Tab-separated table of C-alpha atoms in Angstrom:
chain	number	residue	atom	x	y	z
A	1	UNK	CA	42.570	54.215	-8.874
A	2	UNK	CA	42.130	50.859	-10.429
A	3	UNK	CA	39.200	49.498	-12.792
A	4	UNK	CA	36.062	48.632	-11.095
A	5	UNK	CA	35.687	44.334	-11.390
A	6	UNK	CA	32.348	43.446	-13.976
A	7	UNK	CA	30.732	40.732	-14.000
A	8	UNK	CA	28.679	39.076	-16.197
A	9	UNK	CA	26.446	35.090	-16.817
A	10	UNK	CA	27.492	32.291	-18.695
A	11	UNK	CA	24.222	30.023	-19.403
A	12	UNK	CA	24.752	26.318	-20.263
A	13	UNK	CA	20.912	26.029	-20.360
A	14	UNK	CA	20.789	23.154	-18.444
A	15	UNK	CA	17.771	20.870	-18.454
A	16	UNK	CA	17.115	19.728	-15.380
A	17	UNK	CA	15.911	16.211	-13.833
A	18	UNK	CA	11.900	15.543	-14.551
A	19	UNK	CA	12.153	18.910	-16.873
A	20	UNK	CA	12.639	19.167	-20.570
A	21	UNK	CA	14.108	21.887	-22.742
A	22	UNK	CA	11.253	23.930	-23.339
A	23	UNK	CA	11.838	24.636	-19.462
A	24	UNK	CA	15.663	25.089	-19.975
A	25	UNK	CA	14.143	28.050	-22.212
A	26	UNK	CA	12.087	29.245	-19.247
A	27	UNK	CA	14.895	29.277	-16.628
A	28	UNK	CA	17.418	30.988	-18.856
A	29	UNK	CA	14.761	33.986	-20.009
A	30	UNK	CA	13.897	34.249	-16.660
A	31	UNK	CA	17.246	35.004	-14.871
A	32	UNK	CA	17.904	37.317	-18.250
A	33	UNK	CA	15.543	39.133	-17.465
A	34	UNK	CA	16.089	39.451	-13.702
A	35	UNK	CA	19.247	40.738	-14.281
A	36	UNK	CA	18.409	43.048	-17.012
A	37	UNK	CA	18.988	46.161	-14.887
A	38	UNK	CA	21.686	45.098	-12.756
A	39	UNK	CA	25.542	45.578	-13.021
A	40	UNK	CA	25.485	42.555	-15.093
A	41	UNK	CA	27.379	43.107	-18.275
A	42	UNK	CA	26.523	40.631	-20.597
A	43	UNK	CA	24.227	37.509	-21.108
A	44	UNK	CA	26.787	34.808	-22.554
A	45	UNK	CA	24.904	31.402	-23.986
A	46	UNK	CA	26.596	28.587	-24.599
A	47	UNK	CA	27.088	26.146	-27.533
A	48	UNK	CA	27.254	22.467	-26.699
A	49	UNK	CA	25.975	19.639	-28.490
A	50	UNK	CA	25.107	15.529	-28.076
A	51	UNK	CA	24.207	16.431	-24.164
A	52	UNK	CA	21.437	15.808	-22.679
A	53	UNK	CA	22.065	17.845	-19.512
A	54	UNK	CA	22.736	21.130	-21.909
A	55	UNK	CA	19.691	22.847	-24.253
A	56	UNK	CA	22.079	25.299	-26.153
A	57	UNK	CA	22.954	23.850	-29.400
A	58	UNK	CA	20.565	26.024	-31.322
A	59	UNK	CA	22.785	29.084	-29.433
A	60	UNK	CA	21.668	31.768	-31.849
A	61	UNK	CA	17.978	31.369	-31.667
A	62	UNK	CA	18.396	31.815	-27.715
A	63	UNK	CA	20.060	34.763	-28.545
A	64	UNK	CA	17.110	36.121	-30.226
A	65	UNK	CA	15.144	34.719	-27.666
A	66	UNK	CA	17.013	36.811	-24.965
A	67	UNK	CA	17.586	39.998	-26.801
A	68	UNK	CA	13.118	39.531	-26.972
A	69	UNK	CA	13.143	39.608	-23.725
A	70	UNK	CA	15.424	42.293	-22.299
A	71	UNK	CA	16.111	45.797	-22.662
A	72	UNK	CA	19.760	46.700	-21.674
A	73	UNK	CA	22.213	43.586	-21.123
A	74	UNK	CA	24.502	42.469	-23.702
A	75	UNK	CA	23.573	39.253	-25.394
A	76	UNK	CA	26.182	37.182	-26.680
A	77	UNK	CA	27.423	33.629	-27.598
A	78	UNK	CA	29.862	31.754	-24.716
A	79	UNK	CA	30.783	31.021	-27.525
A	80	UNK	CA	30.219	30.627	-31.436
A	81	UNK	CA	32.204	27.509	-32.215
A	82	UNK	CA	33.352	28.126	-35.572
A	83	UNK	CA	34.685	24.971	-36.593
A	84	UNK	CA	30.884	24.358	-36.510
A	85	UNK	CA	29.661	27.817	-38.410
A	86	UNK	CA	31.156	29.449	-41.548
A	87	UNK	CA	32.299	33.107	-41.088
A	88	UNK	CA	29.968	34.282	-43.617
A	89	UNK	CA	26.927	32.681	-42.080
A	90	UNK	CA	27.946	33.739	-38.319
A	91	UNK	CA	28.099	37.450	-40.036
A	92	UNK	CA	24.849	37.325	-41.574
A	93	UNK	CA	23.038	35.957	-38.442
A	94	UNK	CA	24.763	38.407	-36.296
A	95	UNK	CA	24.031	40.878	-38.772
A	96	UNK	CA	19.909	40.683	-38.445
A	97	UNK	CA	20.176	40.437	-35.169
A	98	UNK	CA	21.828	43.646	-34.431
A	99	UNK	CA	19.610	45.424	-37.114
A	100	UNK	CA	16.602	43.979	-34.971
A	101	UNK	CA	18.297	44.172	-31.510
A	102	UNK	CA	20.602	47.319	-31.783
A	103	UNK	CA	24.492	47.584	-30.984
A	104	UNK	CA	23.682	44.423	-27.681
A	105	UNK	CA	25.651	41.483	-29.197
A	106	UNK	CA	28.764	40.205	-28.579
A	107	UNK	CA	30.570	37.125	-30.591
A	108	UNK	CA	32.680	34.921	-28.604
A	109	UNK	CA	34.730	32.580	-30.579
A	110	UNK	CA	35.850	29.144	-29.636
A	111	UNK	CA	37.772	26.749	-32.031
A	112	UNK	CA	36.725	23.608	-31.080
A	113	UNK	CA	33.425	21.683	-32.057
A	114	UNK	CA	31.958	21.810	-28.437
A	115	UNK	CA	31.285	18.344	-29.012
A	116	UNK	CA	32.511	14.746	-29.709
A	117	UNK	CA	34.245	14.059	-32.871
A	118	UNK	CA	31.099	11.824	-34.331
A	119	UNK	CA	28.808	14.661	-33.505
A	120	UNK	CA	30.876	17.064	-35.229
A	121	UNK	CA	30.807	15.267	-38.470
A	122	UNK	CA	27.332	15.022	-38.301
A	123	UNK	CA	27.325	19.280	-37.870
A	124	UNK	CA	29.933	19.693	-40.523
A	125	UNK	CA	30.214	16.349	-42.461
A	126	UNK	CA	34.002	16.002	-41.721
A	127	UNK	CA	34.965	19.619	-42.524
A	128	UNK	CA	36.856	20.448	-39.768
A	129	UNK	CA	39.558	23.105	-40.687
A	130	UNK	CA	38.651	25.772	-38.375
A	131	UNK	CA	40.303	24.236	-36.117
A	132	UNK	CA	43.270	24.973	-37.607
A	133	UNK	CA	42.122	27.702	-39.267
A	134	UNK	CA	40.747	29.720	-36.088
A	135	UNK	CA	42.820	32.802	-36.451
A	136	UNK	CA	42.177	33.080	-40.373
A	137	UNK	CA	38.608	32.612	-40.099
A	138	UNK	CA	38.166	35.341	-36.872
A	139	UNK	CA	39.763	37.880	-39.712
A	140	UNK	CA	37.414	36.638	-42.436
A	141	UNK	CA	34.666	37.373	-39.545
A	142	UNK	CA	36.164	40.271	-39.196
A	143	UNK	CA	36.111	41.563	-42.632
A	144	UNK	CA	32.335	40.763	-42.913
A	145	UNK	CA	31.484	42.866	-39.971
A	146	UNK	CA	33.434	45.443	-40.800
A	147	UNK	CA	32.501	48.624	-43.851
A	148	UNK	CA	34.650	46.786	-46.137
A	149	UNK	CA	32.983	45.793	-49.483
A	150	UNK	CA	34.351	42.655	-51.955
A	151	UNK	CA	32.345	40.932	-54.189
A	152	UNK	CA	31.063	39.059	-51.656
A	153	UNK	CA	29.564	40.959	-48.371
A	154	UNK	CA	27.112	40.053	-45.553
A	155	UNK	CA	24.076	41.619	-45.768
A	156	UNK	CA	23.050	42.288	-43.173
A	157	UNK	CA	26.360	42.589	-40.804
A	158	UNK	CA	28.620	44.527	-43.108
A	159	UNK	CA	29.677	47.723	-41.390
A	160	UNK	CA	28.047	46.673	-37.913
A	161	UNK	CA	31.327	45.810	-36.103
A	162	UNK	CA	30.199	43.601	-33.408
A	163	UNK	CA	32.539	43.170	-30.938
A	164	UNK	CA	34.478	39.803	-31.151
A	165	UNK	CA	35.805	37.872	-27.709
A	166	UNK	CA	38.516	34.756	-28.340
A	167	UNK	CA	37.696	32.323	-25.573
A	168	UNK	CA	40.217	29.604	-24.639
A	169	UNK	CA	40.728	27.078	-22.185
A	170	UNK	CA	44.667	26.167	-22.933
A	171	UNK	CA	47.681	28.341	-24.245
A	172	UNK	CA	46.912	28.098	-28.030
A	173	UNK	CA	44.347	30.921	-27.848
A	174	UNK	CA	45.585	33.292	-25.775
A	175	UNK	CA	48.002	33.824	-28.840
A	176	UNK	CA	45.763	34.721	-30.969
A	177	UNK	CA	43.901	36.888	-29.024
A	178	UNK	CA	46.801	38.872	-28.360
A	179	UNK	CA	47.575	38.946	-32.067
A	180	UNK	CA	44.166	40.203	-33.050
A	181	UNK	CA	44.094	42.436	-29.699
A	182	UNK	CA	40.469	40.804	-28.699
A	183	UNK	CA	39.147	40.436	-25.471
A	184	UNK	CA	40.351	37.307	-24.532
A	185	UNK	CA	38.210	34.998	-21.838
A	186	UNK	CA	39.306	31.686	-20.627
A	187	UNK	CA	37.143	28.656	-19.648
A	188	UNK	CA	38.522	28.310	-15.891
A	189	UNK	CA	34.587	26.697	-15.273
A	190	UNK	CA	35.819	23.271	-16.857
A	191	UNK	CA	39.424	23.691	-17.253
A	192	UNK	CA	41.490	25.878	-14.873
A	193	UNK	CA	45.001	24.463	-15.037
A	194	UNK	CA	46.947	26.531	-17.676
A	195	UNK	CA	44.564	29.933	-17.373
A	196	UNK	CA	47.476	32.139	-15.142
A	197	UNK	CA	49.833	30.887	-18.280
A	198	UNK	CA	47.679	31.594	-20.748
A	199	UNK	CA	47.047	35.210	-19.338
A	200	UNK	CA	50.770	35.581	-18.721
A	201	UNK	CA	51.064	34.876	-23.006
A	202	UNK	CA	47.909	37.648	-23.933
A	203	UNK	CA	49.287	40.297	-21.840
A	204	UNK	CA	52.766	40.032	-22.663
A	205	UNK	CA	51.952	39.422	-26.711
A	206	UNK	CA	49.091	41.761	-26.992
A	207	UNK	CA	48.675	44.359	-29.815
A	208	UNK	CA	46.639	46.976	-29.552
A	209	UNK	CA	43.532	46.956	-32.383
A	210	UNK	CA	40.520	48.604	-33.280
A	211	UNK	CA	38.597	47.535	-30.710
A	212	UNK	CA	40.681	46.934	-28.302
A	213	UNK	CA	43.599	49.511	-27.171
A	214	UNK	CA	44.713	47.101	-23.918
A	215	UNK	CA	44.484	43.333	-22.629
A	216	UNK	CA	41.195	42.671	-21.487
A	217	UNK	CA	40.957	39.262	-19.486
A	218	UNK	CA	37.855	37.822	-18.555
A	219	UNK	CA	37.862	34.568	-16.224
A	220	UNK	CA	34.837	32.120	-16.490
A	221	UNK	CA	34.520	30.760	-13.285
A	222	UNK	CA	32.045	28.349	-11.093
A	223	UNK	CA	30.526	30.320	-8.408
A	224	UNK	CA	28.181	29.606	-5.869
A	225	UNK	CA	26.743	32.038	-3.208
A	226	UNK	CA	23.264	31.067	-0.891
A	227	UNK	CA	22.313	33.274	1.984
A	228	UNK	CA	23.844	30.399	4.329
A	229	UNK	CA	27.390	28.204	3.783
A	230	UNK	CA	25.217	25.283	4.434
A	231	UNK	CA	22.879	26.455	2.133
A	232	UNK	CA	25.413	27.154	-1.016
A	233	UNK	CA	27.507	23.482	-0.055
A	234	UNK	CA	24.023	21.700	-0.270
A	235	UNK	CA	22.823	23.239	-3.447
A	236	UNK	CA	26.018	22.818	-5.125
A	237	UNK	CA	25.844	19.386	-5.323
A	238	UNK	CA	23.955	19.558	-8.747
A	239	UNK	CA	26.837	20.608	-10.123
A	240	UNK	CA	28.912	17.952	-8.743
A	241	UNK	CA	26.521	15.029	-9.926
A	242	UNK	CA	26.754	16.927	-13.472
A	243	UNK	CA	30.314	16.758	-13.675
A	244	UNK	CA	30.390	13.058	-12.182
A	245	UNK	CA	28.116	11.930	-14.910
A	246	UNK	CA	30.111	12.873	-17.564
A	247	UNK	CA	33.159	11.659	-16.324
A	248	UNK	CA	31.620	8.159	-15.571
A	249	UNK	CA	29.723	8.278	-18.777
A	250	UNK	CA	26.207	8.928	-16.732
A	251	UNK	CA	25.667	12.004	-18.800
A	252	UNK	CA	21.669	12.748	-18.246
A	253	UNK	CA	19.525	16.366	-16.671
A	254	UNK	CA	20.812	18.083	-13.530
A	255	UNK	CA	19.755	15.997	-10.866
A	256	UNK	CA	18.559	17.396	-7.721
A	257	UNK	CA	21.054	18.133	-4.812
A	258	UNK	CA	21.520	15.777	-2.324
A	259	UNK	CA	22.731	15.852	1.324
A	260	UNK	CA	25.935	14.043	0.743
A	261	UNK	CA	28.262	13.481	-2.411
A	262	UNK	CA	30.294	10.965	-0.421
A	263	UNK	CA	27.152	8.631	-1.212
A	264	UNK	CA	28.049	9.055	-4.917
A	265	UNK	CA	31.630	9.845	-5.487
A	266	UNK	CA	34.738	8.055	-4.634
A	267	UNK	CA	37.867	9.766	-3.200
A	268	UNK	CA	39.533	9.829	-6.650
A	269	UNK	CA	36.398	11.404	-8.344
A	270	UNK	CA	35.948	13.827	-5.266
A	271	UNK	CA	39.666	15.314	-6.217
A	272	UNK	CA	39.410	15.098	-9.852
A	273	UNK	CA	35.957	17.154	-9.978
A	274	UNK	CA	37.134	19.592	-7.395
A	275	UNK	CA	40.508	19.898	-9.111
A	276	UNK	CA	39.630	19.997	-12.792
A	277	UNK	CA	35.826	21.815	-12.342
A	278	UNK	CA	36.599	23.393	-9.389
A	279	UNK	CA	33.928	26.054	-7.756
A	280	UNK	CA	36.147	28.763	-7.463
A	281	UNK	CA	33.532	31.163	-5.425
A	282	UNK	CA	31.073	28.932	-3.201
A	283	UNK	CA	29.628	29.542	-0.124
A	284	UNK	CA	27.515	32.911	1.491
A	285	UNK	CA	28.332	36.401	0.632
A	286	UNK	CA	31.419	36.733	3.279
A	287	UNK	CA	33.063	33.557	2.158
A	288	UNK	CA	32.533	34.259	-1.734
A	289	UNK	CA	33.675	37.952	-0.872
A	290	UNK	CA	37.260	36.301	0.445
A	291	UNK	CA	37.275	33.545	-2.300
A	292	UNK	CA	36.822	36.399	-4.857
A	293	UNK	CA	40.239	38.402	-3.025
A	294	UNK	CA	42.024	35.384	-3.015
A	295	UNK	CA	41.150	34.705	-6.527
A	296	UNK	CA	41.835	38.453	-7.931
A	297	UNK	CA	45.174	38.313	-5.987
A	298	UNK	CA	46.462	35.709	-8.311
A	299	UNK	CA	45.119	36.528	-11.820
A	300	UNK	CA	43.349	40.398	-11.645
A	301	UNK	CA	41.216	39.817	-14.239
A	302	UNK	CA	39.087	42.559	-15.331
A	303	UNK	CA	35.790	40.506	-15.861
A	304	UNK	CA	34.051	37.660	-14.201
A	305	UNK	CA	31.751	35.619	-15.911
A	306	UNK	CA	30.008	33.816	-13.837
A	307	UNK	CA	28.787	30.140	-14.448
A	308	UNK	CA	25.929	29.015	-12.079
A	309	UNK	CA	24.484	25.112	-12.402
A	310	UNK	CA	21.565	24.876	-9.381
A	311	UNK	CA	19.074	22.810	-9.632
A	312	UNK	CA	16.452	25.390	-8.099
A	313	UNK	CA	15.162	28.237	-10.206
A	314	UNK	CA	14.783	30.576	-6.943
A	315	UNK	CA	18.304	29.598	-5.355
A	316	UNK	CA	19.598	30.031	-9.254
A	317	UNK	CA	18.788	32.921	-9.354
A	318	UNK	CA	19.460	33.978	-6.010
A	319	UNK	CA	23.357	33.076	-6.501
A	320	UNK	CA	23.767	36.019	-9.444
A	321	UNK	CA	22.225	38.553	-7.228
A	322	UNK	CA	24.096	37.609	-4.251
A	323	UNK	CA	27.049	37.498	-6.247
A	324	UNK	CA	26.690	41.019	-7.492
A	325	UNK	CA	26.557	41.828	-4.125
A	326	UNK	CA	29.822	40.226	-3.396
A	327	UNK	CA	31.402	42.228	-6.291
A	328	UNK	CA	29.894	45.197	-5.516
A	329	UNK	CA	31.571	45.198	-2.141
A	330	UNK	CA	34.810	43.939	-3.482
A	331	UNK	CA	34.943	47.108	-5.642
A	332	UNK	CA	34.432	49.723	-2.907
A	333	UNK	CA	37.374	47.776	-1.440
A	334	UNK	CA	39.822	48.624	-3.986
């Protein structure tokens, strides 16, 4: 009998047209804690910075801020960016938080800035070595969590072994997740082209660990799901101005949908926002339901996370808990 499919959010925090970020703050609490008591496995926040459409730069305060506000879902980063962070201070913040919050938090790890390069000077004034450091510096994370004492320990975080998630959006990850046997998720929301490779790699290089006694693949994706087709193609157009903004250099908030993109977009952008930032689930319940199959078909991944940019708080929040619908009937399928 195979694994049931979990799912779980991915918040960008986006800011949204005529809003500010005090209202990005809102929205995300808000759908945290409708989904509190749902199926939902974790509550994933973001860490982007220089944007103007995106709130989370400050990703470990909205931690705190969500852990506040909810009782039972796992709160985690989507992902710590450590060429940003130091080890040792990711340990110690980590650290108070689970003394405050309980065993809730998860670390996922990305090793790039989440930025431009200018911007990341400014956050690390041209120390940029994790980069090429990633691996080393996930053990030296590692070590602080862990019941391990050296002359220098985290305090708090030493001996509270928060899980640890490698996220990736090429090959070069998925390597090192295997190594370390993590849970390894890949960024299919913004960059889908190498993810069945990159799967392919963990699962055939993995080594068991501590945590982790099997390959565990989680697959962000774009998904989408309204009560209607028509309803779920209209909304969805947020996301497609969002993604059309930054390729044009137009970054600003979430604009509101419209009723047509071909009033905005070329051809060529049409097929390089649907091909590179595709919405993999999108449309009502029975269509996400078969986009889901189709997906799972191809890569069987044992987690979802599911990225949602809608301009509407109500239809927002509408798409998770249709979504965990979908799911739900997907499992009782298999």
């Amino acid at each position: 009998m195979s694994k049931d499919l979990k799912i779980s959010v991915l918040n960008l925090v986006y800011v949204r047209e005529g809003y500010d970020s005090k209202d990005a703050f809102t929205r995300m609490r808000l759908l945290a804690e409708e989904l509190d008591h749902t199926t939902y496995e974790r509550y994933w926040i973001s860490e982007h910075h220089n944007m103007k459409s995106i709130a989370s730069s400050a990703t470990r305060l909205l931690i705190q801020y969500t852990l506040q506000h909810t009782d039972r879902i796992r709160v985690g980063s989507g992902g710590v960016m450590l060429p940003n962070h130091t080890p040792y201070i990711v340990a110690e913040e980590f650290g108070t938080m689970y003394e405050l919050f309980g065993d809730r938090l998860d670390i996922g790890l990305g090793r790039a800035p989440g930025t431009d390069q200018l911007t990341a000077n400014a956050i690390r004034r041209g120390n940029h070595q994790g980069m090429f450091n990633f691996e080393d510096e996930i053990r030296e994370l590692q070590f602080f969590l862990s019941d391990k004492e050296a002359h220098v320990i985290a305090n708090p975080g030493l001996n509270t072994n928060v899980p640890l998630y490698v996220l990736g959006s090429s090959t070069d990850s998925a390597h090192i997740a295997a190594k370390l046997g993590l849970p390894y998720a890949f960024a299919a929301h913004f960059a889908p082209a190498m993810m069945k490779e990159a799967f392919e790699i963990y699962e055939r290089n993995f080594q068991p660990s501590e945590q982790l006694k099997e390959p565990y693949k989680m697959a962000c994706l774009n998904v989408c799901v309204q009560d209607t087709q028509e309803e779920a193609e209209y909304v969805v157009t947020s996301h497609y101005q969002n993604v059309f903004g930054m390729i044009t250099n137009h970054r600003g908030p979430m604009k509101r949908p419209v009723t047509n993109m071909d009033d905005i977009w070329s051809m060529q952008h049409k097929e390089i926002i649907q091909t590179r930032f595709p919405v993999q689930i999108l449309g009502d319940k029975e269509k996400a339901l078969r986009d889901l199959e189709v997906f799972q078909e191809e890569y069987n991944a044992d987690e979802i996370i599911a990225a949602t940019a809608i301009y509407d708080t109500d239809a927002f929040i509408k798409s998770y808990k249709l979504f965990e619908d979908v799911v739900k009937e997907y499992n009782k399928k298999q």
